[in-house]
mmCIF file with all atom_site columns, C-alpha atoms in Angstrom:
data_model
loop_
_atom_site.group_PDB
_atom_site.id
_atom_site.type_symbol
_atom_site.label_atom_id
_atom_site.label_alt_id
_atom_site.label_comp_id
_atom_site.label_asym_id
_atom_site.label_entity_id
_atom_site.label_seq_id
_atom_site.pdbx_PDB_ins_code
_atom_site.Cartn_x
_atom_site.Cartn_y
_atom_site.Cartn_z
_atom_site.occupancy
_atom_site.B_iso_or_equiv
_atom_site.pdbx_formal_charge
_atom_site.auth_seq_id
_atom_site.auth_comp_id
_atom_site.auth_asym_id
_atom_site.auth_atom_id
_atom_site.pdbx_PDB_model_num
ATOM 1   C CA . ILE H 1 1   ? -1.592  3.762   -12.496 1.00 0.00 ? 7   ILE H CA 1
ATOM 2   C CA . GLY H 1 2   ? -0.447  1.197   -15.390 1.00 0.00 ? 8   GLY H CA 1
ATOM 3   C CA . LEU H 1 3   ? 0.624   -2.269  -15.102 1.00 0.00 ? 9   LEU H CA 1
ATOM 4   C CA . LEU H 1 4   ? 4.275   -3.654  -13.952 1.00 0.00 ? 10  LEU H CA 1
ATOM 5   C CA . SER H 1 5   ? 5.635   -6.900  -15.493 1.00 0.00 ? 11  SER H CA 1
ATOM 6   C CA . LEU H 1 6   ? 7.923   -9.717  -14.346 1.00 0.00 ? 12  LEU H CA 1
ATOM 7   C CA . THR H 1 7   ? 8.616   -11.884 -16.709 1.00 0.00 ? 13  THR H CA 1
ATOM 8   C CA . ASN H 1 8   ? 11.943  -14.401 -17.076 1.00 0.00 ? 14  ASN H CA 1
ATOM 9   C CA . ASP H 1 9   ? 14.175  -12.155 -18.825 1.00 0.00 ? 15  ASP H CA 1
ATOM 10  C CA . SER H 1 10  ? 14.005  -8.810  -15.140 1.00 0.00 ? 16  SER H CA 1
ATOM 11  C CA . LEU H 1 11  ? 16.519  -7.899  -13.584 1.00 0.00 ? 17  LEU H CA 1
ATOM 12  C CA . ARG H 1 12  ? 14.623  -8.770  -10.497 1.00 0.00 ? 18  ARG H CA 1
ATOM 13  C CA . SER H 1 13  ? 12.268  -11.087 -9.753  1.00 0.00 ? 19  SER H CA 1
ATOM 14  C CA . SER H 1 14  ? 10.057  -8.978  -7.333  1.00 0.00 ? 20  SER H CA 1
ATOM 15  C CA . PHE H 1 15  ? 9.451   -5.410  -6.897  1.00 0.00 ? 21  PHE H CA 1
ATOM 16  C CA . GLU H 1 16  ? 8.174   -2.237  -4.637  1.00 0.00 ? 22  GLU H CA 1
ATOM 17  C CA . VAL H 1 17  ? 7.365   1.108   -5.218  1.00 0.00 ? 23  VAL H CA 1
ATOM 18  C CA . ALA H 1 18  ? 6.463   4.427   -3.354  1.00 0.00 ? 24  ALA H CA 1
ATOM 19  C CA . SER H 1 19  ? 4.425   6.325   -3.533  1.00 0.00 ? 25  SER H CA 1
ATOM 20  C CA . SER H 1 20  ? 5.099   10.451  -2.808  1.00 0.00 ? 26  SER H CA 1
ATOM 21  C CA . GLU H 1 21  ? 5.145   11.412  1.258   1.00 0.00 ? 27  GLU H CA 1
ATOM 22  C CA . ILE H 1 22  ? 1.658   12.162  2.379   1.00 0.00 ? 28  ILE H CA 1
ATOM 23  C CA . ASN H 1 23  ? 0.043   14.186  5.679   1.00 0.00 ? 29  ASN H CA 1
ATOM 24  C CA . LEU H 1 24  ? -2.199  12.109  7.948   1.00 0.00 ? 30  LEU H CA 1
ATOM 25  C CA . PRO H 1 25  ? -4.262  13.295  10.476  1.00 0.00 ? 31  PRO H CA 1
ATOM 26  C CA . ILE H 1 26  ? -3.624  10.873  13.516  1.00 0.00 ? 32  ILE H CA 1
ATOM 27  C CA . HIS H 1 27  ? -7.237  11.850  15.034  1.00 0.00 ? 33  HIS H CA 1
ATOM 28  C CA . TYR H 1 28  ? -9.434  10.944  11.801  1.00 0.00 ? 34  TYR H CA 1
ATOM 29  C CA . GLN H 1 29  ? -10.669 7.734   9.781   1.00 0.00 ? 35  GLN H CA 1
ATOM 30  C CA . THR H 1 30  ? -7.998  6.928   6.914   1.00 0.00 ? 36  THR H CA 1
ATOM 31  C CA . TYR H 1 31  ? -8.903  4.516   4.724   1.00 0.00 ? 37  TYR H CA 1
ATOM 32  C CA . LEU H 1 32  ? -6.845  3.328   1.267   1.00 0.00 ? 38  LEU H CA 1
ATOM 33  C CA . GLU H 1 33  ? -9.007  2.212   -1.432  1.00 0.00 ? 39  GLU H CA 1
ATOM 34  C CA . ILE H 1 34  ? -7.231  0.469   -3.874  1.00 0.00 ? 40  ILE H CA 1
ATOM 35  C CA . ARG H 1 35  ? -8.654  -1.366  -8.254  1.00 0.00 ? 41  ARG H CA 1
ATOM 36  C CA . TYR H 1 36  ? -5.880  -3.750  -9.095  1.00 0.00 ? 42  TYR H CA 1
ATOM 37  C CA . LYS H 1 37  ? -6.088  -7.373  -10.817 1.00 0.00 ? 43  LYS H CA 1
ATOM 38  C CA . CYS H 1 38  ? -3.065  -9.485  -10.201 1.00 0.00 ? 44  CYS H CA 1
ATOM 39  C CA . ASP H 1 39  ? -1.513  -13.016 -10.850 1.00 0.00 ? 45  ASP H CA 1
ATOM 40  C CA . ASN H 1 40  ? 0.451   -13.017 -7.948  1.00 0.00 ? 46  ASN H CA 1
ATOM 41  C CA . ASP H 1 41  ? -0.510  -12.262 -3.808  1.00 0.00 ? 47  ASP H CA 1
ATOM 42  C CA . LEU H 1 42  ? 0.926   -8.072  -3.749  1.00 0.00 ? 48  LEU H CA 1
ATOM 43  C CA . SER H 1 43  ? 1.056   -6.532  -0.093  1.00 0.00 ? 49  SER H CA 1
ATOM 44  C CA . ILE H 1 44  ? 0.873   -3.009  1.003   1.00 0.00 ? 50  ILE H CA 1
ATOM 45  C CA . GLU H 1 45  ? 2.701   -1.547  4.343   1.00 0.00 ? 51  GLU H CA 1
ATOM 46  C CA . ILE H 1 46  ? 3.459   1.945   5.566   1.00 0.00 ? 52  ILE H CA 1
ATOM 47  C CA . TYR H 1 47  ? 6.572   3.661   5.656   1.00 0.00 ? 53  TYR H CA 1
ATOM 48  C CA . ALA H 1 48  ? 6.887   5.833   8.296   1.00 0.00 ? 54  ALA H CA 1
ATOM 49  C CA . PRO H 1 49  ? 10.350  8.108   7.679   1.00 0.00 ? 55  PRO H CA 1
ATOM 50  C CA . ASN H 1 50  ? 10.328  9.708   11.221  1.00 0.00 ? 56  ASN H CA 1
ATOM 51  C CA . TYR H 1 51  ? 9.874   7.097   12.681  1.00 0.00 ? 57  TYR H CA 1
ATOM 52  C CA . PHE H 1 52  ? 12.074  4.610   10.617  1.00 0.00 ? 58  PHE H CA 1
ATOM 53  C CA . ASN H 1 53  ? 10.260  2.223   10.170  1.00 0.00 ? 59  ASN H CA 1
ATOM 54  C CA . VAL H 1 54  ? 8.204   0.026   6.954   1.00 0.00 ? 60  VAL H CA 1
ATOM 55  C CA . TYR H 1 55  ? 4.775   -1.050  8.857   1.00 0.00 ? 61  TYR H CA 1
ATOM 56  C CA . PRO H 1 56  ? 2.847   -3.953  7.258   1.00 0.00 ? 62  PRO H CA 1
ATOM 57  C CA . CYS H 1 57  ? -0.953  -3.499  6.581   1.00 0.00 ? 63  CYS H CA 1
ATOM 58  C CA . GLY H 1 58  ? -1.988  -6.201  4.890   1.00 0.00 ? 64  GLY H CA 1
ATOM 59  C CA . GLY H 1 59  ? -1.934  -8.016  0.913   1.00 0.00 ? 65  GLY H CA 1
ATOM 60  C CA . LEU H 1 60  ? -4.174  -8.604  -1.589  1.00 0.00 ? 66  LEU H CA 1
ATOM 61  C CA . TYR H 1 61  ? -4.789  -12.430 -3.283  1.00 0.00 ? 67  TYR H CA 1
ATOM 62  C CA . ALA H 1 62  ? -4.492  -12.710 -6.756  1.00 0.00 ? 68  ALA H CA 1
ATOM 63  C CA . THR H 1 63  ? -8.165  -12.529 -8.712  1.00 0.00 ? 69  THR H CA 1
ATOM 64  C CA . ASP H 1 64  ? -8.457  -12.373 -12.185 1.00 0.00 ? 70  ASP H CA 1
ATOM 65  C CA . LYS H 1 65  ? -10.573 -10.353 -12.067 1.00 0.00 ? 71  LYS H CA 1
ATOM 66  C CA . TRP H 1 66  ? -11.058 -6.306  -11.263 1.00 0.00 ? 72  TRP H CA 1
ATOM 67  C CA . GLN H 1 67  ? -10.704 -5.634  -7.496  1.00 0.00 ? 73  GLN H CA 1
ATOM 68  C CA . THR H 1 68  ? -11.126 -2.462  -5.639  1.00 0.00 ? 74  THR H CA 1
ATOM 69  C CA . ALA H 1 69  ? -10.656 -2.706  -1.550  1.00 0.00 ? 75  ALA H CA 1
ATOM 70  C CA . TYR H 1 70  ? -10.218 -0.880  1.228   1.00 0.00 ? 76  TYR H CA 1
ATOM 71  C CA . ILE H 1 71  ? -8.226  -1.244  4.004   1.00 0.00 ? 77  ILE H CA 1
ATOM 72  C CA . ASN H 1 72  ? -8.543  1.346   7.209   1.00 0.00 ? 78  ASN H CA 1
ATOM 73  C CA . LEU H 1 73  ? -5.113  2.059   8.367   1.00 0.00 ? 79  LEU H CA 1
ATOM 74  C CA . ASP H 1 74  ? -6.494  4.167   11.496  1.00 0.00 ? 80  ASP H CA 1
ATOM 75  C CA . GLU H 1 75  ? -5.120  1.951   13.570  1.00 0.00 ? 81  GLU H CA 1
ATOM 76  C CA . HIS H 1 76  ? -2.138  1.040   12.458  1.00 0.00 ? 82  HIS H CA 1
ATOM 77  C CA . LEU H 1 77  ? -1.566  5.349   12.171  1.00 0.00 ? 83  LEU H CA 1
ATOM 78  C CA . THR H 1 78  ? -1.643  5.592   15.845  1.00 0.00 ? 84  THR H CA 1
ATOM 79  C CA . SER H 1 79  ? -0.295  3.040   16.410  1.00 0.00 ? 85  SER H CA 1
ATOM 80  C CA . ILE H 1 80  ? 3.462   4.069   14.787  1.00 0.00 ? 86  ILE H CA 1
ATOM 81  C CA . TYR H 1 81  ? 2.410   7.971   15.498  1.00 0.00 ? 87  TYR H CA 1
ATOM 82  C CA . ASN H 1 82  ? 2.477   6.223   19.322  1.00 0.00 ? 88  ASN H CA 1
ATOM 83  C CA . SER H 1 83  ? 6.037   4.469   19.220  1.00 0.00 ? 89  SER H CA 1
ATOM 84  C CA . GLY H 1 84  ? 8.306   7.552   19.234  1.00 0.00 ? 90  GLY H CA 1
ATOM 85  C CA . VAL H 1 85  ? 8.876   10.841  18.546  1.00 0.00 ? 91  VAL H CA 1
ATOM 86  C CA . ILE H 1 86  ? 5.652   12.491  18.706  1.00 0.00 ? 92  ILE H CA 1
ATOM 87  C CA . PHE H 1 87  ? 4.161   15.455  16.516  1.00 0.00 ? 93  PHE H CA 1
ATOM 88  C CA . PRO H 1 88  ? 1.692   17.718  16.497  1.00 0.00 ? 94  PRO H CA 1
ATOM 89  C CA . GLY H 1 89  ? -1.868  15.420  15.347  1.00 0.00 ? 95  GLY H CA 1
ATOM 90  C CA . SER H 1 90  ? -0.011  14.146  12.447  1.00 0.00 ? 96  SER H CA 1
ATOM 91  C CA . ILE H 1 91  ? 2.101   11.969  11.040  1.00 0.00 ? 97  ILE H CA 1
ATOM 92  C CA . ASN H 1 92  ? 3.883   11.759  6.922   1.00 0.00 ? 98  ASN H CA 1
ATOM 93  C CA . ILE H 1 93  ? 4.184   8.895   5.826   1.00 0.00 ? 99  ILE H CA 1
ATOM 94  C CA . LYS H 1 94  ? 4.479   6.387   2.028   1.00 0.00 ? 100 LYS H CA 1
ATOM 95  C CA . VAL H 1 95  ? 2.687   3.436   1.043   1.00 0.00 ? 101 VAL H CA 1
ATOM 96  C CA . LEU H 1 96  ? 4.063   0.724   -0.364  1.00 0.00 ? 102 LEU H CA 1
ATOM 97  C CA . LEU H 1 97  ? 3.180   -1.676  -3.135  1.00 0.00 ? 103 LEU H CA 1
ATOM 98  C CA . ASN H 1 98  ? 5.402   -4.633  -3.282  1.00 0.00 ? 104 ASN H CA 1
ATOM 99  C CA . GLY H 1 99  ? 4.746   -8.475  -4.532  1.00 0.00 ? 105 GLY H CA 1
ATOM 100 C CA . ALA H 1 100 ? 7.071   -10.925 -6.616  1.00 0.00 ? 106 ALA H CA 1
ATOM 101 C CA . ARG H 1 101 ? 7.320   -13.104 -9.646  1.00 0.00 ? 107 ARG H CA 1
ATOM 102 C CA . LEU H 1 102 ? 5.768   -16.620 -10.065 1.00 0.00 ? 108 LEU H CA 1
ATOM 103 C CA . SER H 1 103 ? 8.822   -19.372 -10.090 1.00 0.00 ? 109 SER H CA 1
ATOM 104 C CA . ASP H 1 104 ? 6.918   -20.827 -13.549 1.00 0.00 ? 110 ASP H CA 1
ATOM 105 C CA . ARG H 1 105 ? 5.727   -17.658 -15.294 1.00 0.00 ? 111 ARG H CA 1
ATOM 106 C CA . ASP H 1 106 ? 5.970   -13.787 -16.207 1.00 0.00 ? 112 ASP H CA 1
ATOM 107 C CA . THR H 1 107 ? 3.538   -12.112 -13.462 1.00 0.00 ? 113 THR H CA 1
ATOM 108 C CA . TYR H 1 108 ? 1.611   -9.230  -14.235 1.00 0.00 ? 114 TYR H CA 1
ATOM 109 C CA . TYR H 1 109 ? 0.050   -6.834  -10.955 1.00 0.00 ? 115 TYR H CA 1
ATOM 110 C CA . TYR H 1 110 ? -2.349  -4.018  -13.057 1.00 0.00 ? 116 TYR H CA 1
ATOM 111 C CA . ILE H 1 111 ? -3.298  -1.631  -10.662 1.00 0.00 ? 117 ILE H CA 1
ATOM 112 C CA . ASP H 1 112 ? -5.912  1.421   -11.652 1.00 0.00 ? 118 ASP H CA 1
ATOM 113 C CA . TYR H 1 113 ? -5.229  3.141   -8.571  1.00 0.00 ? 119 TYR H CA 1
ATOM 114 C CA . VAL H 1 114 ? -4.596  3.744   -5.205  1.00 0.00 ? 120 VAL H CA 1
ATOM 115 C CA . LYS H 1 115 ? -6.956  6.994   -2.923  1.00 0.00 ? 121 LYS H CA 1
ATOM 116 C CA . ILE H 1 116 ? -6.219  7.374   0.642   1.00 0.00 ? 122 ILE H CA 1
ATOM 117 C CA . ILE H 1 117 ? -9.473  8.627   2.056   1.00 0.00 ? 123 ILE H CA 1
ATOM 118 C CA . THR H 1 118 ? -9.556  10.251  5.308   1.00 0.00 ? 124 THR H CA 1
ATOM 119 C CA . GLY H 1 119 ? -12.437 12.715  7.478   1.00 0.00 ? 125 GLY H CA 1
ATOM 120 C CA . PRO H 1 120 ? -13.074 14.162  11.102  1.00 0.00 ? 126 PRO H CA 1
ATOM 121 C CA . GLN H 1 121 ? -14.542 10.939  13.034  1.00 0.00 ? 127 GLN H CA 1
ATOM 122 C CA . ALA H 1 122 ? -18.171 10.555  13.032  1.00 0.00 ? 128 ALA H CA 1
#
């Protein structure tokens, strides 16, 4: 995807990036796959527009080597789906990535890709 730079001359000391809206079936196995390296921790959240809330999914630690992480979204999607308005078997979400600048230096977030992997449970 690219590079996010938070430097001393940046207007803000943090960022949030949102994906486009994705429709996911509830009873499938669903993972978020991300390849990244970053100077500071990176948080991952799900925003469910029909449920009017943001749900934390975890975070990734700073690393100076490229890493690939998989985050199981099954439990999060089921919890969101069961929390309110019921839609027939699927849920619309946006994936949110956010991070902050370190106080003592410029901070860089490199994101190679972000994927949603989903399919029927075996």
